[in-house]
Coordinates of C-alpha atoms in Angstrom, one line a residue:
M10 CA -169.6 6.6 -95.9
S11 CA -170.5 5.7 -92.4
T12 CA -174.0 5.0 -91.1
S13 CA -175.6 4.0 -88.1
I14 CA -178.4 1.4 -88.1
D15 CA -181.0 1.2 -85.3
S16 CA -184.5 0.7 -86.6
P17 CA -186.4 -1.5 -84.3
E18 CA -189.0 -2.9 -86.9
N19 CA -190.8 -6.0 -85.9
A20 CA -189.5 -5.7 -82.4
E21 CA -191.7 -8.5 -81.2
E22 CA -189.8 -10.9 -83.5
A23 CA -186.4 -9.9 -83.0
T24 CA -184.5 -6.8 -81.7
P25 CA -182.3 -5.4 -84.5
L26 CA -178.7 -5.0 -84.1
Q27 CA -177.2 -1.6 -83.4
L28 CA -174.5 -1.4 -86.0
E29 CA -171.8 0.9 -87.3
V30 CA -171.3 0.3 -91.1
Q31 CA -168.4 2.0 -93.2
V32 CA -168.6 1.5 -96.8
S33 CA -166.0 2.5 -99.5
S34 CA -166.1 2.0 -103.4
P35 CA -162.8 0.8 -104.7
Q36 CA -164.4 -0.1 -108.0
A37 CA -167.9 0.6 -109.6
C38 CA -169.0 -2.9 -109.1
V39 CA -167.2 -3.6 -105.7
R40 CA -168.0 -2.5 -102.2
D41 CA -165.7 -2.8 -99.3
V42 CA -167.8 -3.0 -96.0
V43 CA -166.5 -2.6 -92.4
V44 CA -169.2 -3.7 -89.7
T45 CA -168.8 -2.9 -86.1
V46 CA -171.1 -4.4 -83.4
P47 CA -170.8 -2.6 -80.2
E48 CA -169.9 -4.5 -76.9
S49 CA -173.3 -4.0 -75.4
E50 CA -174.8 -6.0 -78.3
V51 CA -172.3 -8.7 -78.2
K52 CA -173.2 -9.2 -74.4
R53 CA -176.8 -9.3 -75.4
Y54 CA -176.3 -12.0 -77.9
L55 CA -174.1 -13.9 -75.4
K56 CA -176.8 -13.6 -72.6
D57 CA -179.6 -14.9 -74.9
A58 CA -177.5 -17.8 -75.9
Y59 CA -176.7 -18.8 -72.4
D60 CA -180.5 -18.2 -71.5
E61 CA -181.5 -20.7 -73.9
L62 CA -178.8 -23.2 -73.0
V63 CA -178.8 -23.1 -69.1
P64 CA -182.5 -24.7 -68.6
E65 CA -181.3 -27.9 -70.8
A66 CA -177.5 -28.0 -70.2
Q67 CA -176.4 -31.4 -69.0
V68 CA -173.4 -31.1 -66.7
P69 CA -171.8 -34.1 -65.0
G70 CA -172.9 -34.3 -61.3
F71 CA -176.0 -32.4 -61.9
R72 CA -179.5 -33.1 -63.1
S73 CA -180.4 -31.8 -66.4
G74 CA -180.9 -27.9 -66.3
R75 CA -179.9 -27.8 -62.7
A76 CA -176.2 -26.9 -63.0
P77 CA -175.1 -23.4 -61.7
R78 CA -175.1 -20.8 -64.6
R79 CA -171.4 -19.9 -64.0
L80 CA -170.4 -23.6 -64.4
V81 CA -172.5 -23.8 -67.6
E82 CA -171.0 -20.8 -69.1
K83 CA -167.5 -22.2 -68.3
Q84 CA -168.1 -25.5 -69.7
F85 CA -169.9 -24.5 -72.8
K86 CA -168.1 -21.2 -73.6
D87 CA -166.4 -22.4 -76.7
R88 CA -169.7 -23.8 -78.3
V89 CA -171.6 -20.6 -77.3
V90 CA -169.1 -18.2 -78.6
E91 CA -169.0 -19.9 -82.0
Q92 CA -172.7 -20.1 -82.2
V93 CA -172.9 -16.2 -81.2
K94 CA -170.3 -15.5 -83.8
G95 CA -172.2 -17.1 -86.6
K96 CA -175.5 -15.5 -85.4
L97 CA -173.9 -12.0 -85.2
L98 CA -172.6 -12.4 -88.7
M99 CA -175.7 -13.5 -90.4
D100 CA -177.9 -10.9 -88.5
S101 CA -175.5 -8.1 -89.3
L102 CA -175.1 -9.2 -92.9
S103 CA -178.9 -9.3 -93.3
Q104 CA -179.3 -5.7 -91.9
V105 CA -176.4 -4.3 -93.9
T106 CA -178.0 -5.6 -97.4
E107 CA -181.5 -4.4 -96.2
S108 CA -180.3 -1.0 -95.2
Q109 CA -177.6 0.0 -97.8
D110 CA -178.4 1.4 -101.2
F111 CA -176.3 -1.0 -103.2
S112 CA -177.7 -4.1 -104.9
A113 CA -175.6 -7.2 -104.1
I114 CA -174.8 -9.7 -106.8
S115 CA -172.7 -12.0 -105.1
E116 CA -172.0 -13.5 -101.6
P117 CA -169.7 -11.5 -99.4
D118 CA -166.0 -12.4 -99.8
F119 CA -164.4 -12.8 -96.3
D120 CA -162.4 -15.5 -94.5
Y121 CA -164.9 -16.7 -91.7
N122 CA -162.1 -18.4 -89.8
S123 CA -159.9 -15.3 -89.7
I124 CA -162.7 -13.1 -87.9
P125 CA -162.0 -13.0 -84.1
D126 CA -164.5 -14.6 -81.8
P127 CA -166.8 -12.3 -79.9
G128 CA -165.6 -11.4 -76.4
E129 CA -164.7 -8.4 -74.7
G130 CA -165.2 -5.2 -76.7
P131 CA -166.8 -4.6 -79.9
F132 CA -167.2 -7.3 -82.6
S133 CA -165.8 -6.3 -86.0
F134 CA -165.4 -7.8 -89.3
Q135 CA -165.0 -6.6 -92.9
F136 CA -165.7 -8.0 -96.4
S137 CA -165.9 -7.2 -100.1
I138 CA -169.0 -7.7 -102.1
E139 CA -169.9 -7.3 -105.8
V140 CA -172.7 -4.9 -106.6
R141 CA -174.6 -3.8 -109.5
P142 CA -172.9 -0.7 -111.0
E143 CA -174.5 2.6 -110.5
F144 CA -175.1 4.5 -113.6
E145 CA -177.9 6.8 -115.2
T146 CA -180.2 4.8 -117.3
P147 CA -179.7 5.6 -121.1
N148 CA -182.4 7.2 -123.0
W149 CA -183.9 4.1 -124.8
K150 CA -186.9 5.8 -126.4
G151 CA -186.9 6.7 -130.0
L152 CA -183.8 4.9 -131.1
E153 CA -183.3 4.5 -134.9
L154 CA -182.8 0.8 -135.7
T155 CA -182.4 -1.2 -138.8
K156 CA -184.2 -4.8 -138.5
P157 CA -183.0 -7.5 -140.8
V158 CA -185.9 -9.7 -141.8
E159 CA -185.0 -13.1 -143.5
N160 CA -187.1 -14.3 -146.5
I161 CA -187.6 -18.1 -145.9
D162 CA -188.4 -19.3 -149.3
D163 CA -188.6 -22.9 -151.0
D164 CA -184.9 -22.7 -151.8
A165 CA -184.0 -22.2 -148.1
V166 CA -186.3 -25.0 -147.1
T167 CA -184.6 -27.4 -149.8
A168 CA -181.2 -26.5 -148.8
A169 CA -182.0 -27.1 -145.0
L170 CA -183.6 -30.5 -145.7
Q171 CA -180.6 -31.6 -147.7
R172 CA -178.5 -30.8 -144.6
V173 CA -180.9 -32.9 -142.6
L174 CA -180.6 -35.7 -144.9
K175 CA -176.8 -35.4 -145.1
D176 CA -176.7 -35.7 -141.4
R177 CA -178.5 -39.1 -141.6
A178 CA -176.7 -40.3 -144.8
S179 CA -174.3 -43.1 -144.9
F180 CA -170.7 -42.4 -145.7
E181 CA -168.5 -45.2 -147.1
A182 CA -164.8 -45.4 -146.4
T183 CA -162.5 -44.8 -149.5
D184 CA -158.9 -44.8 -150.6
E185 CA -159.6 -41.6 -152.5
P186 CA -158.1 -38.1 -151.5
A187 CA -160.1 -36.1 -149.0
E188 CA -162.3 -33.2 -150.3
L189 CA -164.3 -30.5 -148.7
G190 CA -167.6 -31.9 -147.3
D191 CA -166.0 -35.5 -146.8
K192 CA -166.3 -37.2 -143.4
L193 CA -163.0 -37.9 -141.8
V194 CA -161.8 -39.7 -138.7
V195 CA -158.8 -38.0 -137.5
T196 CA -156.3 -38.2 -134.5
I197 CA -154.9 -34.7 -133.9
R198 CA -151.9 -34.0 -131.7
F199 CA -151.5 -30.5 -130.6
K200 CA -147.9 -29.6 -130.1
E201 CA -145.6 -26.7 -129.0
G202 CA -142.3 -27.5 -130.7
D203 CA -141.9 -31.3 -130.0
E204 CA -143.9 -31.4 -126.9
V205 CA -147.4 -32.7 -127.1
I206 CA -149.9 -30.4 -125.4
S207 CA -153.1 -32.6 -125.9
T208 CA -154.3 -35.1 -128.2
M209 CA -157.9 -35.6 -129.8
E210 CA -158.2 -39.3 -130.5
E211 CA -160.1 -40.7 -133.6
E212 CA -162.6 -37.8 -133.7
S213 CA -165.2 -38.0 -136.6
I214 CA -165.5 -34.5 -138.3
T215 CA -166.6 -32.9 -141.5
L216 CA -163.8 -31.5 -143.7
A217 CA -164.4 -27.9 -143.7
P218 CA -161.8 -24.9 -144.5
A219 CA -161.3 -24.4 -140.7
L220 CA -161.5 -26.5 -137.7
S221 CA -163.0 -24.7 -134.8
L222 CA -161.9 -25.9 -131.1
S223 CA -162.9 -24.6 -127.6
D224 CA -160.0 -22.4 -127.2
A225 CA -158.4 -22.2 -130.7
V226 CA -159.0 -22.6 -134.5
C227 CA -156.9 -24.2 -137.3
E228 CA -157.6 -21.7 -140.0
S229 CA -156.0 -23.5 -142.9
F230 CA -157.2 -26.9 -141.9
G231 CA -159.2 -27.6 -145.1
A232 CA -156.4 -26.4 -147.5
D233 CA -153.7 -28.5 -145.6
V234 CA -155.8 -31.8 -145.3
A235 CA -157.6 -31.8 -148.6
G236 CA -155.9 -34.0 -151.1
K237 CA -154.6 -36.2 -148.3
K238 CA -155.6 -40.0 -148.1
E239 CA -156.2 -42.5 -145.2
G240 CA -153.0 -43.0 -143.3
D241 CA -151.4 -39.7 -144.3
T242 CA -150.3 -37.2 -141.7
V243 CA -150.1 -33.3 -142.1
T244 CA -149.3 -30.5 -140.0
T245 CA -151.4 -27.2 -139.8
A246 CA -151.2 -24.2 -137.7
V247 CA -153.2 -23.5 -134.6
T248 CA -154.3 -20.0 -133.7
L249 CA -155.2 -19.5 -129.9
G250 CA -158.3 -17.5 -129.0
D251 CA -158.0 -14.4 -126.9
S252 CA -156.9 -15.2 -123.3
D253 CA -156.4 -13.4 -120.2
D254 CA -153.0 -15.0 -120.0
D255 CA -150.6 -13.1 -122.3
A256 CA -148.1 -16.1 -122.2
D257 CA -150.9 -18.3 -123.7
S258 CA -151.6 -15.8 -126.6
A259 CA -147.9 -15.6 -127.4
R260 CA -147.3 -19.3 -127.7
T261 CA -146.9 -21.0 -131.2
L262 CA -148.7 -24.2 -131.7
T263 CA -149.2 -26.7 -134.5
A264 CA -151.6 -29.6 -134.9
E265 CA -150.4 -32.9 -136.3
V266 CA -153.3 -34.3 -138.1
E267 CA -153.4 -38.1 -138.9
L268 CA -156.1 -39.3 -141.3
V269 CA -157.4 -42.6 -139.7
E270 CA -160.2 -42.7 -142.3
V271 CA -161.6 -40.9 -145.2
Q272 CA -165.4 -41.3 -146.0
K273 CA -167.6 -40.2 -148.9
L274 CA -171.1 -39.4 -149.0
E275 CA -173.5 -41.9 -150.6
N276 CA -176.7 -40.7 -152.4
V277 CA -179.6 -40.5 -150.1
E278 CA -183.3 -40.8 -151.1
L279 CA -186.4 -39.5 -149.1
T280 CA -188.2 -42.8 -148.7
G281 CA -191.0 -43.6 -146.3
D282 CA -188.5 -45.2 -143.8
V283 CA -186.5 -41.9 -143.8
L284 CA -189.5 -39.9 -143.2
E285 CA -190.6 -42.3 -140.4
E286 CA -187.1 -42.0 -139.0
L287 CA -187.1 -38.2 -139.0
G288 CA -190.2 -37.9 -136.8
D289 CA -193.1 -40.2 -138.2
F290 CA -193.8 -37.8 -141.2
E291 CA -196.3 -39.1 -143.6
T292 CA -195.3 -37.0 -146.7
E293 CA -192.3 -34.9 -147.9
Q294 CA -194.7 -31.8 -147.7
E295 CA -195.3 -32.3 -144.2
L296 CA -191.5 -32.7 -143.4
R297 CA -190.9 -29.5 -145.5
E298 CA -193.5 -27.6 -143.4
F299 CA -191.8 -28.7 -140.1
V300 CA -188.3 -27.6 -141.6
K301 CA -189.7 -24.3 -142.7
D302 CA -191.3 -23.6 -139.1
S303 CA -187.8 -24.5 -137.7
L304 CA -186.1 -22.2 -140.0
V305 CA -188.6 -19.4 -139.2
R306 CA -187.7 -19.7 -135.5
Q307 CA -183.9 -19.6 -136.3
A308 CA -184.4 -16.6 -138.6
E309 CA -186.4 -14.9 -135.9
Y310 CA -183.6 -15.6 -133.4
R311 CA -181.1 -14.2 -135.7
T312 CA -183.2 -11.0 -136.1
Q313 CA -183.7 -10.8 -132.4
Q314 CA -179.9 -11.2 -131.8
A315 CA -179.2 -8.6 -134.6
V316 CA -181.7 -6.1 -133.2
R317 CA -180.5 -6.8 -129.5
Q318 CA -176.8 -6.2 -130.5
K319 CA -177.9 -2.9 -132.1
V320 CA -180.0 -1.7 -129.2
T321 CA -177.3 -2.8 -126.6
N322 CA -174.6 -1.0 -128.6
L323 CA -176.5 2.2 -128.7
L324 CA -177.4 1.9 -125.0
A325 CA -173.9 0.9 -123.8
E326 CA -172.3 3.9 -125.6
S327 CA -173.6 6.2 -122.9
V328 CA -172.7 4.1 -119.8
S329 CA -169.2 3.2 -118.5
F330 CA -168.1 1.2 -115.5
E331 CA -165.3 -1.2 -114.6
L332 CA -166.1 -4.9 -114.2
P333 CA -164.4 -7.0 -111.5
E334 CA -162.1 -9.8 -112.8
D335 CA -163.7 -12.4 -110.6
L336 CA -167.1 -11.5 -111.9
V337 CA -166.1 -11.8 -115.4
R338 CA -164.4 -15.0 -115.0
R339 CA -167.4 -16.5 -113.0
Q340 CA -169.9 -15.3 -115.6
T341 CA -168.2 -16.7 -118.7
N342 CA -169.9 -20.2 -118.5
R343 CA -173.2 -18.6 -117.4
E344 CA -173.2 -16.6 -120.5
L345 CA -172.6 -19.7 -122.6
Q346 CA -175.5 -21.4 -120.8
R347 CA -177.8 -18.6 -121.8
R348 CA -176.8 -18.6 -125.3
V349 CA -177.2 -22.5 -125.7
L350 CA -180.7 -22.2 -124.1
E351 CA -181.7 -19.5 -126.6
M352 CA -180.4 -21.5 -129.5
R353 CA -182.0 -24.9 -128.4
R354 CA -185.5 -23.2 -127.9
N355 CA -185.0 -21.9 -131.5
G356 CA -184.2 -25.3 -133.1
F357 CA -180.5 -24.9 -133.8
D358 CA -178.8 -28.3 -134.2
D359 CA -175.9 -29.3 -131.9
T360 CA -173.2 -28.6 -134.6
T361 CA -174.3 -25.0 -135.2
I362 CA -174.6 -24.6 -131.4
R363 CA -171.1 -26.0 -130.9
G364 CA -169.6 -23.6 -133.5
I365 CA -171.1 -20.5 -131.8
V366 CA -170.1 -21.7 -128.3
N367 CA -166.5 -22.4 -129.6
A368 CA -166.3 -18.7 -131.0
L369 CA -167.6 -17.3 -127.8
Q370 CA -164.9 -19.5 -125.8
Q371 CA -162.2 -18.3 -128.1
N372 CA -163.0 -14.7 -127.1
A373 CA -164.5 -15.5 -123.7
R374 CA -163.4 -12.4 -121.8
A375 CA -164.6 -9.7 -124.5
S376 CA -167.9 -11.7 -125.0
T377 CA -168.6 -12.0 -121.3
E378 CA -167.8 -8.3 -120.6
A379 CA -170.2 -7.2 -123.3
A380 CA -172.8 -9.6 -122.1
L381 CA -172.5 -8.4 -118.5
R382 CA -172.7 -4.8 -119.6
E383 CA -175.8 -5.5 -121.7
H384 CA -177.3 -7.4 -118.7
F385 CA -176.9 -4.5 -116.2
V386 CA -178.4 -1.9 -118.7
L387 CA -181.3 -4.2 -119.6
E388 CA -181.9 -5.3 -115.9
Q389 CA -182.0 -1.5 -114.9
I390 CA -184.7 -0.8 -117.5
A391 CA -186.7 -3.8 -116.4
E392 CA -186.8 -2.7 -112.9
E393 CA -187.8 0.7 -113.8
E394 CA -190.6 -0.5 -116.0
S395 CA -191.6 -3.3 -113.7
I396 CA -190.9 -6.1 -116.1
D397 CA -190.4 -9.7 -115.1
A398 CA -190.8 -13.3 -116.1
E399 CA -194.4 -14.6 -115.6
P400 CA -195.0 -18.3 -114.7
Q401 CA -196.7 -19.0 -118.1
E402 CA -193.6 -17.5 -119.8
F403 CA -191.4 -20.2 -118.1
E404 CA -193.7 -22.9 -119.2
N405 CA -193.7 -21.7 -122.8
E406 CA -189.9 -21.5 -122.9
I407 CA -189.5 -25.1 -121.3
M408 CA -192.0 -26.4 -123.7
L409 CA -190.1 -25.1 -126.7
I410 CA -186.8 -26.4 -125.4
S411 CA -188.4 -29.8 -124.7
Q412 CA -189.7 -30.0 -128.2
Q413 CA -186.2 -29.3 -129.8
S414 CA -184.4 -31.6 -127.5
G415 CA -186.8 -34.4 -127.9
Q416 CA -187.3 -34.8 -124.1
S417 CA -190.5 -34.7 -122.2
L418 CA -191.6 -31.4 -120.5
R419 CA -190.9 -32.8 -117.0
A420 CA -187.7 -34.3 -118.0
T421 CA -186.6 -30.9 -119.4
R422 CA -187.6 -28.9 -116.4
A423 CA -185.8 -31.2 -114.1
R424 CA -182.7 -31.0 -116.1
L425 CA -182.9 -27.1 -116.1
E426 CA -183.6 -27.1 -112.3
K427 CA -180.8 -29.6 -111.6
T428 CA -178.1 -27.6 -113.6
G429 CA -179.3 -24.2 -112.2
Q430 CA -180.4 -22.8 -115.4
M431 CA -183.9 -21.6 -114.4
D432 CA -182.3 -18.4 -113.3
A433 CA -180.8 -18.1 -116.8
L434 CA -184.1 -18.8 -118.4
R435 CA -185.6 -16.0 -116.2
N436 CA -183.0 -13.4 -117.4
Q437 CA -183.4 -14.7 -121.0
I438 CA -187.1 -13.9 -120.7
V439 CA -186.6 -10.4 -119.1
E440 CA -184.1 -9.3 -121.5
R441 CA -186.1 -10.3 -124.5
K442 CA -189.1 -8.3 -123.1
V443 CA -187.0 -5.3 -122.5
I444 CA -185.6 -5.4 -126.0
E445 CA -189.1 -5.7 -127.5
L446 CA -190.2 -2.8 -125.4
V447 CA -187.2 -0.7 -126.8
V448 CA -188.1 -1.7 -130.4
E449 CA -191.7 -0.9 -129.8
N450 CA -190.6 2.7 -128.9
A451 CA -187.8 3.1 -131.7
K452 CA -187.9 4.2 -135.1
V453 CA -187.6 0.8 -137.1
T454 CA -186.6 0.4 -140.7
E455 CA -186.9 -3.2 -141.8
E456 CA -184.3 -4.6 -144.3
E457 CA -185.2 -7.9 -146.2
I458 CA -182.1 -10.3 -146.5
S459 CA -181.8 -13.7 -148.0
A460 CA -181.7 -16.8 -145.6
D461 CA -178.3 -18.4 -145.3
M462 CA -179.0 -21.5 -147.4
D463 CA -175.4 -22.7 -147.2
D464 CA -174.2 -25.5 -144.9
P465 CA -173.4 -24.0 -141.6
T466 CA -170.3 -25.9 -141.4
K467 CA -169.0 -24.9 -144.8
D468 CA -166.5 -22.2 -143.3
S469 CA -165.7 -24.0 -140.2
Y470 CA -166.3 -27.5 -138.4
P471 CA -166.5 -27.2 -134.5
V472 CA -165.5 -29.8 -132.2
S473 CA -165.5 -29.7 -128.3
H474 CA -161.9 -30.4 -127.8
S475 CA -159.7 -27.9 -125.9
V476 CA -155.9 -27.6 -126.7
F477 CA -155.1 -26.7 -123.2
G478 CA -157.5 -29.4 -121.5
T479 CA -160.9 -28.5 -120.0
K480 CA -159.9 -24.9 -119.5
A481 CA -163.4 -23.6 -119.5
E482 CA -164.5 -25.8 -116.8
S483 CA -161.6 -25.2 -114.5
E484 CA -162.5 -21.5 -114.5
I485 CA -165.7 -22.2 -112.5
P486 CA -164.9 -21.0 -109.0
E487 CA -164.7 -23.6 -106.2
A488 CA -166.5 -23.1 -102.9
K489 CA -164.4 -21.2 -100.3
Y490 CA -165.9 -22.8 -97.4
E491 CA -166.4 -26.6 -96.8
D492 CA -167.3 -27.3 -93.2
N493 CA -168.8 -23.9 -91.9
S494 CA -172.4 -23.3 -93.0
V495 CA -172.4 -19.7 -92.1
P496 CA -170.6 -18.3 -94.9
E497 CA -172.4 -20.4 -97.4
S498 CA -175.8 -18.9 -96.7
P499 CA -176.4 -16.3 -99.6
L500 CA -177.1 -12.7 -98.6
P501 CA -180.6 -11.6 -98.9
G502 CA -181.1 -10.1 -102.3
S503 CA -177.7 -11.4 -103.6
S504 CA -179.1 -13.8 -106.2
E505 CA -179.5 -11.2 -109.0
Q506 CA -176.3 -12.0 -111.0
D507 CA -176.5 -15.7 -110.1
K508 CA -179.5 -15.6 -112.4
D509 CA -177.4 -14.9 -115.5

């Protein structure tokens, strides 16, 4: 596709560039763009730059601003050409993004230093850019949905309260064999043959049937470790999560588990001191009401997630597009951030959150691809229905997160802003509102289910260790440009996917 851009809007502020733009689509979410600035425009930019420089130029032998123009142009040529190159790039990129019909979701991918300096003849450069895929919005009205609704009864509150007390209970070291539910201090060496890949030193864990790691799981951990005593060493199998690297997936690893200490749970009573420690509660009933409120929020979250999954599955069935490898890789950690934010505002404890994060990391590519497809579909519906996040909705979300984390409202906001998660919060709000709109227009059948009153760590205990080191963190792309500020400036309208 080739277009000519010459629409002198706001001519008093700046004269738009005359550009020739050629756009091709190698993938659904990628555009290759070639931009050509005619020689006449290059000369105009150079002339404007020199016109601005000459009255103030300091040249040896001449008073400031009095040197002949030809001498100024000769002495300052390199600096002016570099300045004009940057201005031509930024102005042309701005016009391209404003005039083209694609919606950019990343910064342009090009090597600034490899672009020739402007001089005689036209100035031309090319770049690739990730864009929102183009697809027809699926029919989202009148979907048939089954909505699971949990019943939070007294038994569920009691079970949850027992878990809270267990987390604060004292465990005593013992020489007895380890059993499921005991606390262990373990050192684990992850090995491939005789080679140690990584080591987890003296980690405190709860003995569960499986041990979940950031990039793997020891599925028979409980069966292999139960019955062993302090000082014993046992070997158990390691199953790697899905990986983009087929070589990693084919590797056979084992975990050598050394039991440094076995600890048994002591009886815990709900005394006045414990009530105060848990949050200045005056009575057990007040504590139970607080626990129930937390369970209700968690149940609502699980219901929302179940409904969201049903909705997005139905919507995604009618759309199909490829996702660029770089986009999937870059979005992996952002998707994890979004899920953590959702769980924190709904009152999930750190152990539960870590278990879910581990499961997502073990299947990072598949879960990220699914989340991206969901995002694009929901975002397109949001745009068509003029749905966005309101300031008060941000405040409500931050307040809930601060209450669950125990931080002040100001500290929570500062942390979210510092870590770049306010955009993730925006997408969380918008996508939830779209799901609510879809549900309002759906044929919904409620199905009551029992709340899960069991210990969430009964099947698998999660730890943050990665067998292959900090693999998830290493996948965050590094900046391509260090010293040149031009390529680092984001494209107008390119921040959408950075909000995920």
